[in-house]
Short mmCIF file of C-alpha atoms and ligand atoms in Angstrom, two decimals:
data_model
loop_
_atom_site.label_atom_id
_atom_site.label_comp_id
_atom_site.label_asym_id
_atom_site.label_seq_id
_atom_site.Cartn_x
_atom_site.Cartn_y
_atom_site.Cartn_z
CA MET I 1 16.69 -6.93 32.23
CA ALA I 2 13.85 -6.24 29.85
CA HIS I 3 12.46 -2.77 29.76
CA HIS I 4 8.71 -2.29 29.63
CA VAL I 5 6.55 -0.14 27.36
CA ASP I 6 2.78 0.15 27.26
CA TYR I 7 2.52 -0.09 23.46
CA LEU I 8 5.04 -1.59 21.06
CA VAL I 9 4.89 -1.44 17.25
CA LEU I 10 7.00 -3.90 15.23
CA GLY I 11 7.88 -2.70 11.71
CA LEU I 12 7.65 0.98 10.79
CA GLY I 13 6.77 0.90 7.09
CA GLY I 14 3.47 2.10 5.64
CA MET I 15 1.19 0.63 8.30
CA GLY I 16 3.49 0.66 11.34
CA SER I 17 4.46 4.33 10.97
CA SER I 18 0.77 5.20 10.94
CA ALA I 19 -0.07 2.96 13.93
CA LEU I 20 2.77 4.57 15.89
CA TYR I 21 1.39 8.02 15.06
CA HIS I 22 -2.16 7.13 16.09
CA LEU I 23 -0.98 5.73 19.43
CA ALA I 24 1.23 8.75 20.11
CA LYS I 25 -1.66 11.08 19.20
CA ARG I 26 -3.61 9.51 22.07
CA GLY I 27 -0.82 10.45 24.46
CA LEU I 28 0.27 6.84 25.02
CA ASN I 29 3.71 5.51 25.93
CA VAL I 30 4.77 3.86 22.66
CA LEU I 31 7.93 2.44 21.13
CA GLY I 32 8.39 1.47 17.47
CA ILE I 33 11.17 -0.81 16.19
CA GLU I 34 12.30 -1.02 12.56
CA GLN I 35 15.03 -3.20 11.06
CA PHE I 36 16.02 -0.63 8.40
CA GLY I 37 15.89 3.20 8.15
CA VAL I 38 13.01 5.65 7.75
CA ALA I 39 11.07 5.13 4.48
CA HIS I 40 13.69 2.63 3.24
CA ASP I 41 13.58 0.82 -0.10
CA ARG I 42 13.73 -2.83 1.07
CA GLY I 43 10.10 -3.55 1.90
CA SER I 44 6.82 -2.57 0.24
CA SER I 45 6.54 1.21 0.80
CA HIS I 46 8.94 2.87 -1.63
CA GLY I 47 9.21 4.00 -5.27
CA GLU I 48 7.85 7.60 -5.18
CA THR I 49 4.10 7.13 -5.67
CA ARG I 50 1.04 5.01 -4.81
CA ILE I 51 -2.40 5.26 -6.44
CA ILE I 52 -5.28 6.30 -4.20
CA ARG I 53 -8.91 6.00 -5.32
CA LYS I 54 -12.37 5.41 -3.91
CA ALA I 55 -14.11 3.60 -6.78
CA TYR I 56 -12.77 0.41 -5.26
CA PHE I 57 -13.26 -2.39 -7.74
CA GLU I 58 -11.58 -4.94 -5.43
CA HIS I 59 -14.66 -4.85 -3.13
CA PRO I 60 -17.11 -2.15 -2.06
CA ASN I 61 -16.53 -3.09 1.61
CA TYR I 62 -13.31 -1.06 1.41
CA ILE I 63 -15.10 2.19 0.58
CA PRO I 64 -16.06 3.23 4.15
CA LEU I 65 -12.40 2.66 5.10
CA LEU I 66 -11.30 4.81 2.17
CA GLN I 67 -13.62 7.62 3.19
CA ARG I 68 -11.88 7.68 6.56
CA ALA I 69 -8.43 7.24 4.94
CA TYR I 70 -9.04 10.36 2.83
CA GLU I 71 -9.93 12.37 5.97
CA LEU I 72 -6.85 11.16 7.79
CA TRP I 73 -4.45 11.90 4.92
CA HIS I 74 -5.94 15.37 4.81
CA ASP I 75 -5.46 15.80 8.58
CA LEU I 76 -1.83 14.67 8.30
CA GLU I 77 -1.22 17.18 5.52
CA GLN I 78 -2.73 19.97 7.63
CA LEU I 79 -0.71 19.00 10.68
CA SER I 80 2.60 18.68 8.87
CA GLY I 81 2.13 21.44 6.30
CA ARG I 82 3.24 18.97 3.59
CA THR I 83 1.56 17.86 0.38
CA LEU I 84 1.23 14.09 0.56
CA PHE I 85 -1.73 13.51 -1.78
CA ASN I 86 -1.92 14.77 -5.37
CA ARG I 87 -5.52 14.68 -6.63
CA CYS I 88 -4.59 14.39 -10.29
CA GLY I 89 -7.47 11.96 -11.08
CA LEU I 90 -7.44 8.40 -12.38
CA MET I 91 -8.43 7.01 -15.77
CA VAL I 92 -9.52 3.36 -15.74
CA ALA I 93 -9.93 1.44 -18.99
CA GLY I 94 -11.08 -2.12 -19.55
CA PRO I 95 -13.73 -4.39 -21.01
CA PRO I 96 -17.22 -3.24 -19.88
CA ASP I 97 -17.99 -6.71 -18.51
CA GLY I 98 -14.61 -7.10 -16.75
CA ALA I 99 -14.30 -7.13 -12.93
CA VAL I 100 -12.49 -3.77 -12.91
CA ILE I 101 -15.03 -1.65 -14.84
CA ARG I 102 -17.96 -3.46 -13.21
CA GLY I 103 -16.39 -2.81 -9.78
CA VAL I 104 -15.93 0.90 -10.53
CA HIS I 105 -19.64 1.21 -11.41
CA LEU I 106 -20.65 -0.75 -8.32
CA ALA I 107 -18.76 1.74 -6.12
CA GLU I 108 -20.58 4.55 -7.92
CA GLU I 109 -23.98 2.90 -7.38
CA LEU I 110 -23.52 1.79 -3.78
CA TYR I 111 -21.58 4.73 -2.36
CA GLY I 112 -22.09 7.54 -4.85
CA VAL I 113 -18.36 7.71 -5.63
CA ALA I 114 -17.95 10.38 -8.34
CA VAL I 115 -16.99 8.63 -11.59
CA GLU I 116 -17.36 9.93 -15.15
CA SER I 117 -18.00 7.52 -18.02
CA ILE I 118 -16.11 8.66 -21.08
CA SER I 119 -16.86 7.58 -24.64
CA ALA I 120 -14.03 6.13 -26.72
CA VAL I 121 -14.14 9.20 -28.99
CA ASP I 122 -13.88 11.64 -26.07
CA ALA I 123 -11.17 9.54 -24.41
CA VAL I 124 -8.81 10.23 -27.32
CA GLU I 125 -9.12 13.96 -26.63
CA ARG I 126 -9.20 13.78 -22.87
CA PHE I 127 -6.21 11.46 -22.55
CA PRO I 128 -3.73 12.25 -25.32
CA GLY I 129 -0.87 9.79 -25.35
CA PHE I 130 -3.15 6.78 -24.81
CA ARG I 131 -4.56 4.37 -27.40
CA ILE I 132 -7.74 2.85 -26.02
CA PRO I 133 -8.14 -0.79 -27.17
CA ASP I 134 -11.28 -1.52 -29.23
CA GLY I 135 -14.38 -2.28 -27.20
CA PHE I 136 -12.90 -0.87 -23.95
CA GLU I 137 -14.89 1.35 -21.63
CA VAL I 138 -13.18 4.33 -20.02
CA THR I 139 -13.98 5.92 -16.66
CA TYR I 140 -12.42 8.86 -14.85
CA GLU I 141 -12.40 9.41 -11.08
CA PRO I 142 -11.55 13.07 -10.42
CA GLU I 143 -10.97 12.66 -6.66
CA ALA I 144 -8.41 9.90 -7.15
CA GLY I 145 -4.69 10.52 -7.55
CA PHE I 146 -1.48 9.45 -5.91
CA LEU I 147 0.31 9.61 -2.57
CA HIS I 148 4.00 10.46 -2.19
CA VAL I 149 4.80 7.15 -0.52
CA GLU I 150 8.12 7.84 1.24
CA LYS I 151 6.94 11.27 2.39
CA CYS I 152 3.84 9.67 3.96
CA VAL I 153 5.91 7.19 5.97
CA GLN I 154 8.40 9.84 7.01
CA THR I 155 5.64 12.26 8.03
CA HIS I 156 3.79 9.70 10.15
CA LEU I 157 7.07 8.86 11.92
CA GLU I 158 8.09 12.47 12.47
CA GLN I 159 4.69 13.45 13.79
CA ALA I 160 4.64 10.41 16.08
CA GLN I 161 8.04 11.37 17.48
CA GLU I 162 6.95 14.97 17.99
CA LEU I 163 4.08 13.60 20.04
CA GLY I 164 6.49 11.62 22.20
CA ALA I 165 6.82 8.21 20.51
CA SER I 166 10.22 6.49 20.77
CA VAL I 167 11.71 4.93 17.66
CA CYS I 168 14.57 2.42 17.28
CA LEU I 169 15.88 2.14 13.73
CA ASN I 170 18.25 -0.38 12.15
CA GLU I 171 17.32 -2.89 14.82
CA GLN I 172 15.97 -6.27 13.82
CA ILE I 173 13.45 -8.09 15.98
CA ARG I 174 14.86 -11.61 16.37
CA GLU I 175 12.25 -13.16 18.62
CA VAL I 176 8.61 -12.46 19.39
CA ASN I 177 7.23 -14.35 22.39
CA ILE I 178 3.51 -14.08 22.88
CA ASN I 179 1.55 -16.02 25.45
CA HIS I 180 -1.73 -15.58 27.21
CA GLU I 181 -0.34 -13.16 29.80
CA SER I 182 2.80 -11.61 28.42
CA ILE I 183 4.43 -10.11 25.37
CA GLU I 184 8.20 -10.01 24.98
CA ILE I 185 10.46 -9.30 22.01
CA LYS I 186 14.22 -9.57 21.58
CA THR I 187 16.57 -7.72 19.29
CA ASP I 188 20.40 -7.84 19.31
CA GLN I 189 20.36 -4.72 21.46
CA GLN I 190 17.46 -5.15 23.87
CA ARG I 191 14.67 -7.17 25.40
CA VAL I 192 11.33 -5.36 25.63
CA THR I 193 8.11 -6.37 27.33
CA ALA I 194 4.88 -4.64 26.40
CA SER I 195 1.30 -4.45 27.62
CA SER I 196 0.10 -4.36 24.04
CA LEU I 197 1.70 -5.10 20.67
CA ILE I 198 0.97 -4.12 17.07
CA VAL I 199 2.71 -6.23 14.40
CA THR I 200 3.06 -4.58 10.98
CA THR I 201 6.02 -6.40 9.51
CA GLY I 202 4.85 -6.51 5.88
CA ALA I 203 6.62 -9.19 3.83
CA TRP I 204 8.19 -10.57 7.04
CA SER I 205 4.83 -11.17 8.77
CA SER I 206 4.88 -14.97 8.34
CA ARG I 207 8.19 -15.01 10.24
CA CYS I 208 7.22 -12.63 13.03
CA LEU I 209 3.86 -14.35 13.55
CA SER I 210 4.88 -17.88 12.51
CA GLU I 211 2.54 -19.52 15.05
CA LEU I 212 -0.51 -18.13 13.20
CA GLU I 213 0.42 -19.84 9.91
CA LEU I 214 -1.04 -16.95 7.95
CA PRO I 215 -1.72 -17.84 4.30
CA LEU I 216 0.67 -15.22 2.87
CA GLU I 217 2.66 -15.35 -0.35
CA VAL I 218 5.40 -12.77 -0.91
CA VAL I 219 6.04 -11.85 -4.55
CA ARG I 220 8.72 -9.78 -6.25
CA LYS I 221 7.33 -6.85 -8.21
CA VAL I 222 9.27 -4.54 -10.52
CA LEU I 223 8.49 -0.86 -11.08
CA PHE I 224 9.75 0.87 -14.21
CA TRP I 225 10.50 4.43 -15.27
CA ASN I 226 10.26 4.82 -19.06
CA PRO I 227 11.43 7.87 -21.02
CA VAL I 228 8.84 10.24 -22.47
CA ARG I 229 9.00 10.69 -26.26
CA GLU I 230 6.14 13.17 -26.54
CA PRO I 231 5.22 15.57 -23.73
CA VAL I 232 1.69 14.22 -23.26
CA TYR I 233 1.86 12.68 -19.79
CA ASN I 234 2.95 15.62 -17.64
CA LEU I 235 1.43 16.18 -14.23
CA ASP I 236 1.85 19.93 -14.59
CA ALA I 237 -0.23 19.81 -17.78
CA GLY I 238 -3.10 18.24 -15.80
CA ARG I 239 -2.47 14.56 -16.60
CA GLY I 240 -3.47 11.90 -14.09
CA SER I 241 -2.81 8.31 -13.06
CA PHE I 242 -4.06 5.37 -15.16
CA PHE I 243 -5.09 1.72 -14.75
CA PHE I 244 -5.70 -0.67 -17.67
CA ASP I 245 -7.45 -4.04 -17.39
CA MET I 246 -5.80 -5.64 -20.44
CA PRO I 247 -6.26 -9.22 -21.72
CA ALA I 248 -2.58 -9.81 -20.76
CA GLY I 249 -2.96 -8.47 -17.19
CA GLU I 250 -3.51 -5.28 -15.20
CA PHE I 251 -1.12 -2.37 -15.80
CA TYR I 252 -1.02 1.02 -14.11
CA GLY I 253 1.05 4.15 -13.89
CA PHE I 254 1.39 7.77 -12.93
CA PRO I 255 1.68 11.11 -14.68
CA SER I 256 5.23 12.24 -15.39
CA LEU I 257 6.47 14.20 -12.37
CA ASP I 258 9.52 15.62 -14.14
CA GLY I 259 8.50 15.62 -17.81
CA ALA I 260 11.27 13.11 -18.60
CA VAL I 261 9.98 9.71 -17.38
CA VAL I 262 6.71 7.97 -16.53
CA LYS I 263 6.55 5.38 -13.76
CA LEU I 264 4.50 2.28 -14.56
CA ALA I 265 4.15 -1.39 -13.61
CA GLU I 266 2.10 -4.53 -13.89
CA HIS I 267 -0.24 -5.22 -10.95
CA THR I 268 -0.84 -8.87 -11.87
CA GLY I 269 1.86 -11.58 -11.81
CA GLY I 270 5.16 -11.63 -9.92
CA GLU I 271 7.52 -14.39 -8.77
CA ALA I 272 7.36 -15.91 -5.30
CA VAL I 273 10.10 -14.72 -2.92
CA GLY I 274 11.60 -17.20 -0.45
CA ASP I 275 13.41 -14.75 1.82
CA PRO I 276 12.20 -11.12 1.76
CA THR I 277 15.52 -9.88 3.16
CA HIS I 278 17.38 -11.21 0.13
CA VAL I 279 14.93 -10.55 -2.70
CA ASP I 280 16.80 -10.16 -6.00
CA ARG I 281 16.83 -6.46 -6.87
CA SER I 282 18.65 -6.77 -10.18
CA LEU I 283 16.70 -6.52 -13.43
CA HIS I 284 15.98 -9.91 -15.03
CA ASP I 285 15.59 -10.41 -18.81
CA THR I 286 12.05 -11.59 -18.18
CA ASP I 287 11.02 -8.49 -16.20
CA VAL I 288 10.74 -5.98 -19.04
CA PRO I 289 8.82 -7.55 -21.98
CA ARG I 290 5.31 -7.59 -20.48
CA VAL I 291 5.35 -3.92 -19.52
CA SER I 292 7.10 -3.00 -22.81
CA ARG I 293 4.34 -4.72 -24.77
CA PHE I 294 1.75 -2.76 -22.79
CA VAL I 295 3.58 0.51 -23.59
CA GLU I 296 3.80 -0.36 -27.29
CA ALA I 297 0.09 -1.14 -27.45
CA VAL I 298 -1.30 1.70 -25.34
CA MET I 299 1.23 4.53 -24.77
CA PRO I 300 2.79 5.58 -28.09
CA GLY I 301 4.32 8.70 -26.52
CA LEU I 302 6.54 6.60 -24.24
CA SER I 303 9.66 4.58 -24.98
CA PRO I 304 9.03 0.85 -24.32
CA GLN I 305 12.52 0.44 -22.78
CA PRO I 306 12.82 1.51 -19.14
CA VAL I 307 15.78 3.61 -17.97
CA ARG I 308 15.32 2.84 -14.29
CA HIS I 309 13.69 0.17 -12.15
CA ALA I 310 12.99 -0.66 -8.52
CA VAL I 311 12.04 -3.95 -6.87
CA CYS I 312 9.30 -4.06 -4.26
CA MET I 313 7.25 -6.86 -2.64
CA TYR I 314 3.56 -7.65 -2.52
CA THR I 315 2.39 -9.83 0.38
CA ARG I 316 -0.66 -11.59 -1.01
CA THR I 317 -3.49 -13.45 0.70
CA PRO I 318 -5.41 -16.15 -1.22
CA ASP I 319 -8.40 -13.82 -1.81
CA GLY I 320 -6.41 -10.60 -2.26
CA HIS I 321 -7.99 -8.97 0.81
CA PHE I 322 -6.06 -7.67 3.82
CA ILE I 323 -5.85 -9.36 7.22
CA VAL I 324 -6.47 -7.06 10.19
CA ASP I 325 -7.13 -8.95 13.39
CA ARG I 326 -6.25 -9.75 16.98
CA HIS I 327 -3.95 -12.60 18.01
CA PRO I 328 -6.00 -15.61 19.13
CA VAL I 329 -3.71 -16.36 22.09
CA ASN I 330 -3.43 -12.82 23.42
CA GLN I 331 -6.07 -10.25 22.45
CA ARG I 332 -3.66 -7.42 23.31
CA VAL I 333 -1.64 -8.35 20.25
CA VAL I 334 -3.06 -7.00 16.99
CA TYR I 335 -1.70 -7.19 13.48
CA GLY I 336 -2.18 -6.01 9.90
CA ALA I 337 -0.75 -8.15 7.11
CA GLY I 338 -1.33 -9.41 3.57
CA PHE I 339 -2.01 -6.03 2.01
CA SER I 340 -1.81 -7.80 -1.37
CA GLY I 341 -0.33 -4.95 -3.40
CA HIS I 342 -3.12 -2.46 -2.78
CA GLY I 343 -2.74 -1.41 0.85
CA PHE I 344 -0.81 1.83 0.91
CA LYS I 345 -3.74 4.18 0.29
CA PHE I 346 -5.27 2.71 3.48
CA ALA I 347 -2.17 3.20 5.65
CA SER I 348 -3.66 6.24 7.39
CA VAL I 349 -6.85 4.41 8.40
CA ILE I 350 -5.24 1.02 9.10
CA GLY I 351 -2.96 2.76 11.63
CA GLU I 352 -6.01 4.24 13.32
CA ILE I 353 -7.82 0.88 13.32
CA LEU I 354 -4.83 -0.97 14.77
CA ALA I 355 -4.51 1.69 17.47
CA ASP I 356 -8.25 1.34 18.24
CA LEU I 357 -7.92 -2.44 18.51
CA ALA I 358 -4.81 -2.23 20.68
CA VAL I 359 -6.25 0.36 23.05
CA THR I 360 -9.93 -0.55 23.35
CA GLY I 361 -10.16 -4.00 21.74
CA ALA I 362 -12.62 -2.72 19.13
CA THR I 363 -13.04 -0.23 16.28
CA SER I 364 -16.12 1.55 14.94
CA LEU I 365 -14.92 1.01 11.36
CA PRO I 366 -16.34 -2.00 9.48
CA ILE I 367 -13.44 -4.44 9.27
CA GLU I 368 -15.16 -7.80 9.84
CA PHE I 369 -14.43 -8.78 6.23
CA LEU I 370 -10.69 -8.52 6.97
CA SER I 371 -10.67 -11.04 9.83
CA ALA I 372 -8.25 -13.99 9.64
CA GLN I 373 -11.22 -16.20 10.59
CA ARG I 374 -12.25 -16.34 6.94
CA PHE I 375 -9.35 -18.70 6.22
CA SER I 376 -10.28 -21.20 8.91
CA ASN I 377 -13.89 -21.72 7.77
C1 FAD M 1 5.44 -2.13 -6.59
C2 FAD M 1 4.32 -1.84 -5.65
C3 FAD M 1 3.30 -0.99 -6.06
C4 FAD M 1 2.21 -0.72 -5.22
N1 FAD M 1 1.24 0.15 -5.63
C5 FAD M 1 0.25 0.49 -4.77
C6 FAD M 1 -0.66 1.51 -5.11
O1 FAD M 1 -0.56 2.12 -6.19
N2 FAD M 1 -1.62 1.84 -4.21
C7 FAD M 1 -1.71 1.22 -3.00
O2 FAD M 1 -2.61 1.57 -2.23
N3 FAD M 1 -0.84 0.25 -2.64
C8 FAD M 1 0.13 -0.12 -3.49
N4 FAD M 1 1.05 -1.07 -3.14
C9 FAD M 1 0.88 -1.81 -1.88
C10 FAD M 1 1.38 -1.05 -0.68
O3 FAD M 1 2.54 -0.32 -1.00
C11 FAD M 1 1.59 -2.04 0.44
O4 FAD M 1 0.37 -2.75 0.66
C12 FAD M 1 2.00 -1.35 1.73
O5 FAD M 1 3.09 -0.49 1.48
C13 FAD M 1 2.36 -2.40 2.77
O6 FAD M 1 2.77 -1.74 3.94
P1 FAD M 1 3.31 -2.59 5.16
O7 FAD M 1 3.46 -1.65 6.30
O8 FAD M 1 2.50 -3.83 5.33
O9 FAD M 1 4.76 -3.11 4.68
P2 FAD M 1 6.14 -2.31 4.73
O10 FAD M 1 5.95 -0.89 4.37
O11 FAD M 1 7.14 -3.10 3.97
O12 FAD M 1 6.51 -2.31 6.27
C14 FAD M 1 6.91 -3.46 6.98
C15 FAD M 1 8.08 -3.01 7.83
O13 FAD M 1 8.39 -3.99 8.81
C16 FAD M 1 9.80 -4.00 8.95
N5 FAD M 1 10.18 -5.29 9.56
C17 FAD M 1 9.86 -6.52 9.10
N6 FAD M 1 10.39 -7.48 9.88
C18 FAD M 1 11.07 -6.83 10.88
C19 FAD M 1 11.83 -7.28 11.98
N7 FAD M 1 12.03 -8.59 12.24
N8 FAD M 1 12.39 -6.34 12.78
C20 FAD M 1 12.20 -5.02 12.55
N9 FAD M 1 11.48 -4.54 11.50
C21 FAD M 1 10.92 -5.44 10.67
C22 FAD M 1 10.29 -3.87 7.52
O14 FAD M 1 11.64 -3.49 7.44
C23 FAD M 1 9.33 -2.82 6.98
O15 FAD M 1 9.82 -1.51 7.14
C24 FAD M 1 2.14 -1.35 -3.96
C25 FAD M 1 3.18 -2.20 -3.53
C26 FAD M 1 4.26 -2.43 -4.36
C27 FAD M 1 5.35 -3.34 -3.90
#
């Protein structure tokens, strides 16, 4: 016998934990199912920190969503009494005619996002520990910073449960059957039918929604923690996050949280992953050199050899933009996928949007640009 719930959320990582919370907040009968534990390290939402910023060089269409995301992260902090967001600021450096710096200025022009332009001479004083490549422009966004990624997931889940949501952990969804009139899922433990379904299965989305043939590519990404040689990157000394648009690729990182190591990574590149469940988490010889070369060129106060690493996955779409949509066969099924390595800062608002779509079929937030339709034109 299947048991029935009104709302079912599949996958409780960054997006699913937030969707569960937003449904529970509306007093709805909701169940969430997750194949691993709370804030686990086998998907895309782990590794201490995630950058959050509003000068969104990827596309200005994201800025209204970010304005709401900021409000919702703030609300969650108030509700839980926890610090989730550290507004330490973000330095961005790159060629003035590159997509990144041009995109930062576009956000400033179109939405009035507060951004300071910093001369190369001033940058040396403002950001000790960084060597700015010749000809680069530097900007600083004071309202940007980072989110404590695992704490965000955990807090959304805890708050959802306090509001009455049910959660099943360590339970893998084996089958998802969606037709015009019904929704049913199977795990090894249970069969559940639902009136409405939200699918937020991250790197596993192509499997859970195979019938949609979503154009998703999962890539393996490595995060590094490198030892500090000079104490010039410390959060408690007012240092912020950073993003460099280098000729070799895009590199980013965070202030040192403990004074001993700095976390950093390359945003570009990554190898395709066949099976997300069995992604190789060991360190390959080829993983380190690109980030080491970036450290040698730009961060003289850091050792180029990492002392720790973590493996995470990006789920990329062909245009790098998210997919947030309703299932064409059953409009009571909604999904968010393909967050393309820049989705976490939006988790608060994507959860709200998915809940809106599941409950009322519509949202007041401008998400047309994220529709899956764009791939069928
Ligand atoms: C290295 C790295 C750095 C990043 N940096 C940033 C950044 O600085 N700023 C930013 O905004 N974003 C960043 N991102 C992107 C961001 O973290 C992701 O876009 C976001 O976490 C994706 O969330 P998700 O909910 O889609 O996936 P996940 O958090 O992985 O959640 C999917 C969940 O579904 C579960 N699941 C899947 N299949 C099943 C099944 N069959 N049964 C049960 N459960 C299932 C999984 O176990 C998982 O918990 C980064 C990502 C990585 C990997």
